[in-house]
Amino acid sequence: MHVFMIAYKHILAVVDTRSPTQDALRKAMILADKTHAKLTLLEVSPKNTLLSKLTHSSSSIKSFVVHKKSIEQYCAQGNTIENKTNINNSVSKAILEELEHDKYDLVILNYKHHHPVFHEFSFADEWRLLRQSDVAVMLVGANEWGECGHILTAIETDDASHQHHTFNQKLLDETEHIASLLSSDIHLVNCFLEQNLSMAIKPPKVKNHRLSNQSRHWINLVDSVRSHQIENSHLHLEEGLPDHIIPNMAEKYRANIVILGAGEHHGLFSQFKGHTSEHIIDQLNCDIFAIKPASS
């Protein structure tokens, strides 16, 4: 019973006129067409400053003109798009302002990867959106959503609370929904860490302890998907940190989309020190779908 599935009634596609590609627009039109959702296009243009003139290239403008034709073709099929404009040097601020004025189920925007050194000295515009938005966010690139593709969803099973169980079910329901829309299969990954045995007064036998811990995580993972149509061969239990495991699994299974839980106190986005989620995102060569827990 899919009681937690996000019903796509209103999708916000973000167009940054400084970007030479408009993958968010293209993929938003695909999802809106498949779900019959209302589609709003938010065009974010920089304020008229010297810096914006230098970064607002003519190639970006020409690219957007080309995509205007795609919009015309989309509307010619009987679909409608509402167009809005926000003059702002920060894409995330423009989006957050729009979310205050209208109700959306999903935000889709282009994503620019950042060099690892960037994490130490700055904070990306997209990351601010992930942390401050209450709406699901999809960060997309140029990869195609071909049929018979693969979706990788990361879930965390250590937290036994009802709230976390409900959130996991929301992630799984939404994964099945997206997989159905895009004719894709599903892989789930659960990362676990061994306890720091050097801190124990009486360390257990390492081998037996490891097997017991691994078995417990496997049982929790299988139990989490009991009401879903996911084969055991597509369940992956991996020892290690999420920022290492998830990108490797996404590459191994050639995932088109990686689905992550965002904004939960005990989820992958906050249980480890540092900017774990940002490191994961910047290592992925596919689209990222960040889902938020239900508002309290």
PDB file of C-alpha atoms in Angstrom:
ATOM      1  CA  MET A   1       0.000   0.000   0.000  1.00  0.00           C
ATOM      2  CA  HIS A   2       1.698   3.191  -1.214  1.00  0.00           C
ATOM      3  CA  VAL A   3       0.517   5.695   1.352  1.00  0.00           C
ATOM      4  CA  PHE A   4       3.736   7.747   1.437  1.00  0.00           C
ATOM      5  CA  MET A   5       4.219   8.268  -2.293  1.00  0.00           C
ATOM      6  CA  ILE A   6       4.712  11.844  -3.432  1.00  0.00           C
ATOM      7  CA  ALA A   7       1.830  12.826  -5.692  1.00  0.00           C
ATOM      8  CA  TYR A   8       3.334  15.033  -8.377  1.00  0.00           C
ATOM      9  CA  LYS A   9       0.730  17.738  -8.734  1.00  0.00           C
ATOM     10  CA  HIS A  10       3.049  20.708  -9.212  1.00  0.00           C
ATOM     11  CA  ILE A  11       6.682  20.570 -10.395  1.00  0.00           C
ATOM     12  CA  LEU A  12       9.066  23.527 -10.347  1.00  0.00           C
ATOM     13  CA  ALA A  13      11.753  23.429 -13.045  1.00  0.00           C
ATOM     14  CA  VAL A  14      14.570  25.908 -12.511  1.00  0.00           C
ATOM     15  CA  VAL A  15      16.350  27.538 -15.432  1.00  0.00           C
ATOM     16  CA  ASP A  16      19.601  29.297 -14.639  1.00  0.00           C
ATOM     17  CA  THR A  17      20.194  31.504 -17.683  1.00  0.00           C
ATOM     18  CA  ARG A  18      23.922  31.418 -16.922  1.00  0.00           C
ATOM     19  CA  SER A  19      24.010  27.672 -17.624  1.00  0.00           C
ATOM     20  CA  PRO A  20      24.814  26.398 -21.147  1.00  0.00           C
ATOM     21  CA  THR A  21      22.544  23.361 -20.607  1.00  0.00           C
ATOM     22  CA  GLN A  22      18.935  23.082 -19.458  1.00  0.00           C
ATOM     23  CA  ASP A  23      18.710  19.443 -18.343  1.00  0.00           C
ATOM     24  CA  ALA A  24      16.304  20.372 -15.530  1.00  0.00           C
ATOM     25  CA  LEU A  25      13.805  21.741 -18.026  1.00  0.00           C
ATOM     26  CA  ARG A  26      14.061  18.668 -20.261  1.00  0.00           C
ATOM     27  CA  LYS A  27      13.599  16.174 -17.433  1.00  0.00           C
ATOM     28  CA  ALA A  28      10.865  18.184 -15.713  1.00  0.00           C
ATOM     29  CA  MET A  29       8.856  18.051 -18.924  1.00  0.00           C
ATOM     30  CA  ILE A  30       9.294  14.265 -19.017  1.00  0.00           C
ATOM     31  CA  LEU A  31       8.029  13.814 -15.447  1.00  0.00           C
ATOM     32  CA  ALA A  32       5.207  16.337 -15.803  1.00  0.00           C
ATOM     33  CA  ASP A  33       4.034  14.636 -18.987  1.00  0.00           C
ATOM     34  CA  LYS A  34       4.067  11.172 -17.376  1.00  0.00           C
ATOM     35  CA  THR A  35       2.316  12.299 -14.170  1.00  0.00           C
ATOM     36  CA  HIS A  36       0.029  15.010 -15.649  1.00  0.00           C
ATOM     37  CA  ALA A  37       1.445  17.433 -13.107  1.00  0.00           C
ATOM     38  CA  LYS A  38       1.332  21.194 -13.451  1.00  0.00           C
ATOM     39  CA  LEU A  39       4.721  22.515 -14.548  1.00  0.00           C
ATOM     40  CA  THR A  40       6.095  25.905 -13.581  1.00  0.00           C
ATOM     41  CA  LEU A  41       9.294  27.220 -15.104  1.00  0.00           C
ATOM     42  CA  LEU A  42      11.334  29.551 -12.904  1.00  0.00           C
ATOM     43  CA  GLU A  43      13.914  31.511 -14.867  1.00  0.00           C
ATOM     44  CA  VAL A  44      16.642  32.820 -12.561  1.00  0.00           C
ATOM     45  CA  SER A  45      18.655  35.678 -14.016  1.00  0.00           C
ATOM     46  CA  PRO A  46      21.546  37.436 -12.257  1.00  0.00           C
ATOM     47  CA  LYS A  47      21.329  41.026 -11.170  1.00  0.00           C
ATOM     48  CA  ASN A  48      22.878  43.551 -13.524  1.00  0.00           C
ATOM     49  CA  THR A  49      26.401  43.694 -12.115  1.00  0.00           C
ATOM     50  CA  LEU A  50      29.845  43.563 -13.717  1.00  0.00           C
ATOM     51  CA  LEU A  51      30.361  39.990 -12.445  1.00  0.00           C
ATOM     52  CA  SER A  52      27.026  38.824 -13.839  1.00  0.00           C
ATOM     53  CA  LYS A  53      27.839  40.332 -17.233  1.00  0.00           C
ATOM     54  CA  LEU A  54      31.113  38.411 -17.304  1.00  0.00           C
ATOM     55  CA  THR A  55      29.465  35.088 -16.360  1.00  0.00           C
ATOM     56  CA  HIS A  56      26.270  35.542 -18.382  1.00  0.00           C
ATOM     57  CA  SER A  57      27.694  34.321 -21.678  1.00  0.00           C
ATOM     58  CA  SER A  58      26.079  34.594 -25.072  1.00  0.00           C
ATOM     59  CA  SER A  59      26.301  30.795 -25.450  1.00  0.00           C
ATOM     60  CA  SER A  60      24.100  30.368 -22.373  1.00  0.00           C
ATOM     61  CA  ILE A  61      21.501  32.701 -23.820  1.00  0.00           C
ATOM     62  CA  LYS A  62      21.580  30.924 -27.195  1.00  0.00           C
ATOM     63  CA  SER A  63      21.190  27.567 -25.437  1.00  0.00           C
ATOM     64  CA  PHE A  64      18.071  28.746 -23.637  1.00  0.00           C
ATOM     65  CA  VAL A  65      16.623  30.047 -26.903  1.00  0.00           C
ATOM     66  CA  VAL A  66      17.038  26.540 -28.343  1.00  0.00           C
ATOM     67  CA  HIS A  67      15.171  25.069 -25.380  1.00  0.00           C
ATOM     68  CA  LYS A  68      12.351  27.538 -25.958  1.00  0.00           C
ATOM     69  CA  LYS A  69      11.538  25.396 -28.988  1.00  0.00           C
ATOM     70  CA  SER A  70      11.249  22.327 -26.735  1.00  0.00           C
ATOM     71  CA  ILE A  71       8.772  24.254 -24.596  1.00  0.00           C
ATOM     72  CA  GLU A  72       6.732  25.139 -27.654  1.00  0.00           C
ATOM     73  CA  GLN A  73       6.634  21.471 -28.712  1.00  0.00           C
ATOM     74  CA  TYR A  74       5.626  20.418 -25.197  1.00  0.00           C
ATOM     75  CA  CYS A  75       2.765  22.928 -25.133  1.00  0.00           C
ATOM     76  CA  ALA A  76       1.686  21.914 -28.661  1.00  0.00           C
ATOM     77  CA  GLN A  77       0.877  18.465 -27.212  1.00  0.00           C
ATOM     78  CA  GLY A  78      -1.790  20.015 -25.009  1.00  0.00           C
ATOM     79  CA  ASN A  79       0.417  20.640 -21.976  1.00  0.00           C
ATOM     80  CA  THR A  80       0.809  23.985 -20.229  1.00  0.00           C
ATOM     81  CA  ILE A  81       3.740  25.699 -18.554  1.00  0.00           C
ATOM     82  CA  GLU A  82       3.561  28.686 -16.255  1.00  0.00           C
ATOM     83  CA  ASN A  83       6.579  30.973 -16.619  1.00  0.00           C
ATOM     84  CA  LYS A  84       8.061  32.988 -13.767  1.00  0.00           C
ATOM     85  CA  THR A  85      11.200  35.099 -13.448  1.00  0.00           C
ATOM     86  CA  ASN A  86      13.368  35.926 -10.446  1.00  0.00           C
ATOM     87  CA  ILE A  87      16.279  38.393 -10.650  1.00  0.00           C
ATOM     88  CA  ASN A  88      18.729  36.927  -8.172  1.00  0.00           C
ATOM     89  CA  ASN A  89      22.423  36.058  -8.034  1.00  0.00           C
ATOM     90  CA  SER A  90      21.617  33.020  -5.872  1.00  0.00           C
ATOM     91  CA  VAL A  91      19.599  30.238  -7.481  1.00  0.00           C
ATOM     92  CA  SER A  92      18.781  28.659  -4.113  1.00  0.00           C
ATOM     93  CA  LYS A  93      17.471  31.945  -2.704  1.00  0.00           C
ATOM     94  CA  ALA A  94      15.298  32.416  -5.774  1.00  0.00           C
ATOM     95  CA  ILE A  95      13.885  28.911  -5.363  1.00  0.00           C
ATOM     96  CA  LEU A  96      13.226  29.321  -1.634  1.00  0.00           C
ATOM     97  CA  GLU A  97      11.401  32.579  -2.327  1.00  0.00           C
ATOM     98  CA  GLU A  98       9.225  30.850  -4.922  1.00  0.00           C
ATOM     99  CA  LEU A  99       8.462  27.978  -2.527  1.00  0.00           C
ATOM    100  CA  GLU A 100       7.083  30.517  -0.075  1.00  0.00           C
ATOM    101  CA  HIS A 101       4.672  31.890  -2.691  1.00  0.00           C
ATOM    102  CA  ASP A 102       3.312  28.657  -4.168  1.00  0.00           C
ATOM    103  CA  LYS A 103       2.941  24.978  -3.276  1.00  0.00           C
ATOM    104  CA  TYR A 104       5.200  22.483  -5.074  1.00  0.00           C
ATOM    105  CA  ASP A 105       5.826  18.750  -4.726  1.00  0.00           C
ATOM    106  CA  LEU A 106       9.184  18.644  -6.491  1.00  0.00           C
ATOM    107  CA  VAL A 107      11.989  21.013  -7.502  1.00  0.00           C
ATOM    108  CA  ILE A 108      14.265  20.054 -10.408  1.00  0.00           C
ATOM    109  CA  LEU A 109      17.460  21.958 -11.202  1.00  0.00           C
ATOM    110  CA  ASN A 110      20.780  21.515 -12.948  1.00  0.00           C
ATOM    111  CA  TYR A 111      23.711  20.492 -10.783  1.00  0.00           C
ATOM    112  CA  LYS A 112      27.313  21.634 -11.076  1.00  0.00           C
ATOM    113  CA  HIS A 113      29.938  19.357  -9.528  1.00  0.00           C
ATOM    114  CA  HIS A 114      32.483  20.934  -7.192  1.00  0.00           C
ATOM    115  CA  HIS A 115      36.144  20.174  -6.629  1.00  0.00           C
ATOM    116  CA  PRO A 116      36.843  18.451  -3.256  1.00  0.00           C
ATOM    117  CA  VAL A 117      38.831  21.496  -2.099  1.00  0.00           C
ATOM    118  CA  PHE A 118      35.614  23.517  -2.452  1.00  0.00           C
ATOM    119  CA  HIS A 119      34.115  21.636   0.518  1.00  0.00           C
ATOM    120  CA  GLU A 120      36.763  22.978   2.846  1.00  0.00           C
ATOM    121  CA  PHE A 121      36.308  26.654   2.062  1.00  0.00           C
ATOM    122  CA  SER A 122      32.820  27.269   0.715  1.00  0.00           C
ATOM    123  CA  PHE A 123      29.193  26.149   0.657  1.00  0.00           C
ATOM    124  CA  ALA A 124      27.489  25.382  -2.648  1.00  0.00           C
ATOM    125  CA  ASP A 125      24.226  27.059  -3.577  1.00  0.00           C
ATOM    126  CA  GLU A 126      22.541  23.680  -4.187  1.00  0.00           C
ATOM    127  CA  TRP A 127      23.511  22.364  -0.749  1.00  0.00           C
ATOM    128  CA  ARG A 128      21.777  25.291   0.916  1.00  0.00           C
ATOM    129  CA  LEU A 129      18.623  24.344  -0.944  1.00  0.00           C
ATOM    130  CA  LEU A 130      18.869  20.720   0.214  1.00  0.00           C
ATOM    131  CA  ARG A 131      19.129  21.791   3.821  1.00  0.00           C
ATOM    132  CA  GLN A 132      16.552  24.581   3.863  1.00  0.00           C
ATOM    133  CA  SER A 133      13.844  23.337   1.519  1.00  0.00           C
ATOM    134  CA  ASP A 134      10.949  21.212   2.808  1.00  0.00           C
ATOM    135  CA  VAL A 135      10.254  20.032  -0.748  1.00  0.00           C
ATOM    136  CA  ALA A 136      11.878  17.085  -2.538  1.00  0.00           C
ATOM    137  CA  VAL A 137      14.771  18.199  -4.744  1.00  0.00           C
ATOM    138  CA  MET A 138      16.147  16.542  -7.866  1.00  0.00           C
ATOM    139  CA  LEU A 139      19.621  17.559  -9.053  1.00  0.00           C
ATOM    140  CA  VAL A 140      20.102  16.525 -12.673  1.00  0.00           C
ATOM    141  CA  GLY A 141      22.741  16.368 -15.371  1.00  0.00           C
ATOM    142  CA  ALA A 142      22.992  15.455 -19.023  1.00  0.00           C
ATOM    143  CA  ASN A 143      22.588  11.669 -18.632  1.00  0.00           C
ATOM    144  CA  GLU A 144      19.551  10.178 -20.348  1.00  0.00           C
ATOM    145  CA  TRP A 145      16.659   8.420 -18.618  1.00  0.00           C
ATOM    146  CA  GLY A 146      16.534   5.459 -20.958  1.00  0.00           C
ATOM    147  CA  GLU A 147      14.139   2.564 -20.402  1.00  0.00           C
ATOM    148  CA  CYS A 148      15.467  -0.480 -18.515  1.00  0.00           C
ATOM    149  CA  GLY A 149      17.644   1.839 -16.440  1.00  0.00           C
ATOM    150  CA  HIS A 150      18.646   1.475 -12.802  1.00  0.00           C
ATOM    151  CA  ILE A 151      17.746   3.380  -9.642  1.00  0.00           C
ATOM    152  CA  LEU A 152      19.836   3.093  -6.470  1.00  0.00           C
ATOM    153  CA  THR A 153      18.265   4.042  -3.145  1.00  0.00           C
ATOM    154  CA  ALA A 154      20.240   4.361   0.087  1.00  0.00           C
ATOM    155  CA  ILE A 155      18.409   3.583   3.301  1.00  0.00           C
ATOM    156  CA  GLU A 156      19.612   3.468   6.905  1.00  0.00           C
ATOM    157  CA  THR A 157      18.193   0.818   9.233  1.00  0.00           C
ATOM    158  CA  ASP A 158      19.936   1.434  12.570  1.00  0.00           C
ATOM    159  CA  ASP A 159      17.222   3.738  13.874  1.00  0.00           C
ATOM    160  CA  ALA A 160      14.292   1.613  15.094  1.00  0.00           C
ATOM    161  CA  SER A 161      11.951   4.528  15.833  1.00  0.00           C
ATOM    162  CA  HIS A 162       8.518   4.700  14.232  1.00  0.00           C
ATOM    163  CA  GLN A 163       9.404   8.066  12.681  1.00  0.00           C
ATOM    164  CA  HIS A 164      12.451   6.654  10.918  1.00  0.00           C
ATOM    165  CA  HIS A 165      10.586   3.510   9.801  1.00  0.00           C
ATOM    166  CA  THR A 166       7.911   5.742   8.278  1.00  0.00           C
ATOM    167  CA  PHE A 167      10.555   7.770   6.466  1.00  0.00           C
ATOM    168  CA  ASN A 168      12.179   4.626   5.073  1.00  0.00           C
ATOM    169  CA  GLN A 169       8.811   3.501   3.740  1.00  0.00           C
ATOM    170  CA  LYS A 170       8.391   6.900   2.110  1.00  0.00           C
ATOM    171  CA  LEU A 171      11.787   6.486   0.404  1.00  0.00           C
ATOM    172  CA  LEU A 172      10.851   3.011  -0.809  1.00  0.00           C
ATOM    173  CA  ASP A 173       7.400   4.043  -2.033  1.00  0.00           C
ATOM    174  CA  GLU A 174       8.865   6.952  -3.941  1.00  0.00           C
ATOM    175  CA  THR A 175      11.588   4.733  -5.376  1.00  0.00           C
ATOM    176  CA  GLU A 176       8.955   2.336  -6.738  1.00  0.00           C
ATOM    177  CA  HIS A 177       6.979   5.268  -8.135  1.00  0.00           C
ATOM    178  CA  ILE A 178       9.948   6.747 -10.020  1.00  0.00           C
ATOM    179  CA  ALA A 179      11.052   3.295 -11.201  1.00  0.00           C
ATOM    180  CA  SER A 180       7.566   2.664 -12.595  1.00  0.00           C
ATOM    181  CA  LEU A 181       7.465   6.025 -14.378  1.00  0.00           C
ATOM    182  CA  LEU A 182      10.887   5.520 -15.960  1.00  0.00           C
ATOM    183  CA  SER A 183      10.641   1.739 -16.556  1.00  0.00           C
ATOM    184  CA  SER A 184      13.695   1.141 -14.356  1.00  0.00           C
ATOM    185  CA  ASP A 185      14.705  -1.532 -11.865  1.00  0.00           C
ATOM    186  CA  ILE A 186      15.618  -0.883  -8.229  1.00  0.00           C
ATOM    187  CA  HIS A 187      18.725  -1.542  -6.146  1.00  0.00           C
ATOM    188  CA  LEU A 188      18.893  -0.752  -2.416  1.00  0.00           C
ATOM    189  CA  VAL A 189      22.066  -0.179  -0.446  1.00  0.00           C
ATOM    190  CA  ASN A 190      22.490  -0.103   3.328  1.00  0.00           C
ATOM    191  CA  CYS A 191      25.847   0.954   4.779  1.00  0.00           C
ATOM    192  CA  PHE A 192      26.977  -0.154   8.220  1.00  0.00           C
ATOM    193  CA  LEU A 193      30.025   0.464  10.370  1.00  0.00           C
ATOM    194  CA  GLU A 194      31.653  -1.849  12.870  1.00  0.00           C
ATOM    195  CA  GLN A 195      31.922  -0.509  16.411  1.00  0.00           C
ATOM    196  CA  ASN A 196      35.302   0.791  17.516  1.00  0.00           C
ATOM    197  CA  LEU A 197      36.535  -2.375  19.246  1.00  0.00           C
ATOM    198  CA  SER A 198      39.641  -0.632  20.579  1.00  0.00           C
ATOM    199  CA  MET A 199      37.405   1.334  22.961  1.00  0.00           C
ATOM    200  CA  ALA A 200      35.731  -1.753  24.441  1.00  0.00           C
ATOM    201  CA  ILE A 201      36.814  -2.924  27.912  1.00  0.00           C
ATOM    202  CA  LYS A 202      36.170  -6.552  26.968  1.00  0.00           C
ATOM    203  CA  PRO A 203      36.345  -6.786  23.179  1.00  0.00           C
ATOM    204  CA  PRO A 204      34.207  -9.582  21.765  1.00  0.00           C
ATOM    205  CA  LYS A 205      35.670 -12.088  19.360  1.00  0.00           C
ATOM    206  CA  VAL A 206      36.053  -9.972  16.251  1.00  0.00           C
ATOM    207  CA  LYS A 207      34.816 -12.542  13.744  1.00  0.00           C
ATOM    208  CA  ASN A 208      31.701 -13.498  15.725  1.00  0.00           C
ATOM    209  CA  HIS A 209      30.928  -9.853  16.499  1.00  0.00           C
ATOM    210  CA  ARG A 210      31.221  -8.898  12.829  1.00  0.00           C
ATOM    211  CA  LEU A 211      28.943 -11.722  11.699  1.00  0.00           C
ATOM    212  CA  SER A 212      26.377 -10.836  14.355  1.00  0.00           C
ATOM    213  CA  ASN A 213      26.405  -7.143  13.426  1.00  0.00           C
ATOM    214  CA  GLN A 214      26.236  -7.887   9.700  1.00  0.00           C
ATOM    215  CA  SER A 215      23.391 -10.372  10.218  1.00  0.00           C
ATOM    216  CA  ARG A 216      21.435  -7.832  12.241  1.00  0.00           C
ATOM    217  CA  HIS A 217      21.747  -5.224   9.481  1.00  0.00           C
ATOM    218  CA  TRP A 218      20.754  -7.753   6.830  1.00  0.00           C
ATOM    219  CA  ILE A 219      17.648  -8.772   8.796  1.00  0.00           C
ATOM    220  CA  ASN A 220      16.707  -5.096   9.226  1.00  0.00           C
ATOM    221  CA  LEU A 221      17.211  -4.448   5.502  1.00  0.00           C
ATOM    222  CA  VAL A 222      15.070  -7.414   4.435  1.00  0.00           C
ATOM    223  CA  ASP A 223      12.400  -6.474   6.957  1.00  0.00           C
ATOM    224  CA  SER A 224      12.307  -2.888   5.615  1.00  0.00           C
ATOM    225  CA  VAL A 225      11.358  -4.061   2.116  1.00  0.00           C
ATOM    226  CA  ARG A 226       8.941  -6.808   3.168  1.00  0.00           C
ATOM    227  CA  SER A 227       5.927  -4.976   1.704  1.00  0.00           C
ATOM    228  CA  HIS A 228       7.738  -4.025  -1.523  1.00  0.00           C
ATOM    229  CA  GLN A 229       8.437  -5.922  -4.716  1.00  0.00           C
ATOM    230  CA  ILE A 230      12.243  -5.871  -4.502  1.00  0.00           C
ATOM    231  CA  GLU A 231      14.271  -9.041  -4.984  1.00  0.00           C
ATOM    232  CA  ASN A 232      16.864 -10.026  -2.389  1.00  0.00           C
ATOM    233  CA  SER A 233      19.482 -10.045  -5.152  1.00  0.00           C
ATOM    234  CA  HIS A 234      18.922  -6.293  -5.471  1.00  0.00           C
ATOM    235  CA  LEU A 235      19.536  -5.664  -1.762  1.00  0.00           C
ATOM    236  CA  HIS A 236      23.124  -4.694  -0.988  1.00  0.00           C
ATOM    237  CA  LEU A 237      24.609  -4.584   2.498  1.00  0.00           C
ATOM    238  CA  GLU A 238      28.009  -2.906   2.485  1.00  0.00           C
ATOM    239  CA  GLU A 239      30.459  -2.196   5.282  1.00  0.00           C
ATOM    240  CA  GLY A 240      31.898   1.301   5.128  1.00  0.00           C
ATOM    241  CA  LEU A 241      31.062   4.989   5.014  1.00  0.00           C
ATOM    242  CA  PRO A 242      28.223   6.177   2.757  1.00  0.00           C
ATOM    243  CA  ASP A 243      30.436   8.704   0.969  1.00  0.00           C
ATOM    244  CA  HIS A 244      32.587   5.787  -0.229  1.00  0.00           C
ATOM    245  CA  ILE A 245      30.017   3.050  -0.688  1.00  0.00           C
ATOM    246  CA  ILE A 246      27.174   4.898  -2.431  1.00  0.00           C
ATOM    247  CA  PRO A 247      29.215   6.388  -5.329  1.00  0.00           C
ATOM    248  CA  ASN A 248      30.902   3.002  -5.883  1.00  0.00           C
ATOM    249  CA  MET A 249      27.546   1.192  -5.962  1.00  0.00           C
ATOM    250  CA  ALA A 250      26.065   3.806  -8.295  1.00  0.00           C
ATOM    251  CA  GLU A 251      28.980   3.289 -10.681  1.00  0.00           C
ATOM    252  CA  LYS A 252      28.823  -0.512 -10.404  1.00  0.00           C
ATOM    253  CA  TYR A 253      25.127  -0.691 -11.285  1.00  0.00           C
ATOM    254  CA  ARG A 254      25.200   2.270 -13.673  1.00  0.00           C
ATOM    255  CA  ALA A 255      22.451   4.055 -11.795  1.00  0.00           C
ATOM    256  CA  ASN A 256      20.489   6.733 -13.633  1.00  0.00           C
ATOM    257  CA  ILE A 257      19.246   8.175 -10.329  1.00  0.00           C
ATOM    258  CA  VAL A 258      20.431   7.840  -6.740  1.00  0.00           C
ATOM    259  CA  ILE A 259      17.723   8.447  -4.138  1.00  0.00           C
ATOM    260  CA  LEU A 260      18.753   9.719  -0.697  1.00  0.00           C
ATOM    261  CA  GLY A 261      16.930  10.782   2.411  1.00  0.00           C
ATOM    262  CA  ALA A 262      17.675  14.393   3.307  1.00  0.00           C
ATOM    263  CA  GLY A 263      17.046  16.472   6.389  1.00  0.00           C
ATOM    264  CA  GLU A 264      16.343  13.710   8.908  1.00  0.00           C
ATOM    265  CA  HIS A 265      18.172  13.946  12.227  1.00  0.00           C
ATOM    266  CA  HIS A 266      19.431  10.360  12.095  1.00  0.00           C
ATOM    267  CA  GLY A 267      19.719   9.865   8.355  1.00  0.00           C
ATOM    268  CA  LEU A 268      22.684   9.609   6.040  1.00  0.00           C
ATOM    269  CA  PHE A 269      22.790  13.375   5.692  1.00  0.00           C
ATOM    270  CA  SER A 270      23.610  14.061   9.332  1.00  0.00           C
ATOM    271  CA  GLN A 271      24.851  11.011  11.230  1.00  0.00           C
ATOM    272  CA  PHE A 272      28.504  11.491  10.265  1.00  0.00           C
ATOM    273  CA  LYS A 273      30.696  14.489  10.906  1.00  0.00           C
ATOM    274  CA  GLY A 274      31.576  16.767   8.025  1.00  0.00           C
ATOM    275  CA  HIS A 275      29.696  17.357   4.803  1.00  0.00           C
ATOM    276  CA  THR A 276      29.059  13.673   4.057  1.00  0.00           C
ATOM    277  CA  SER A 277      26.026  14.262   1.857  1.00  0.00           C
ATOM    278  CA  GLU A 278      27.802  16.903  -0.209  1.00  0.00           C
ATOM    279  CA  HIS A 279      30.773  14.592  -0.709  1.00  0.00           C
ATOM    280  CA  ILE A 280      28.424  11.832  -1.872  1.00  0.00           C
ATOM    281  CA  ILE A 281      26.669  14.124  -4.337  1.00  0.00           C
ATOM    282  CA  ASP A 282      29.860  15.463  -5.867  1.00  0.00           C
ATOM    283  CA  GLN A 283      31.164  11.931  -6.484  1.00  0.00           C
ATOM    284  CA  LEU A 284      28.039  10.802  -8.332  1.00  0.00           C
ATOM    285  CA  ASN A 285      27.916  10.856 -12.125  1.00  0.00           C
ATOM    286  CA  CYS A 286      24.146  10.500 -12.217  1.00  0.00           C
ATOM    287  CA  ASP A 287      21.048  12.379 -11.073  1.00  0.00           C
ATOM    288  CA  ILE A 288      20.303  12.759  -7.373  1.00  0.00           C
ATOM    289  CA  PHE A 289      16.824  12.715  -5.850  1.00  0.00           C
ATOM    290  CA  ALA A 290      16.787  14.036  -2.268  1.00  0.00           C
ATOM    291  CA  ILE A 291      13.550  13.265  -0.411  1.00  0.00           C
ATOM    292  CA  LYS A 292      12.514  15.025   2.786  1.00  0.00           C
ATOM    293  CA  PRO A 293      10.637  13.507   5.738  1.00  0.00           C
ATOM    294  CA  ALA A 294       7.021  14.559   6.181  1.00  0.00           C
ATOM    295  CA  SER A 295       6.609  17.961   7.798  1.00  0.00           C
ATOM    296  CA  SER A 296       5.608  17.764  11.424  1.00  0.00           C
TER     297      SER A 296
END
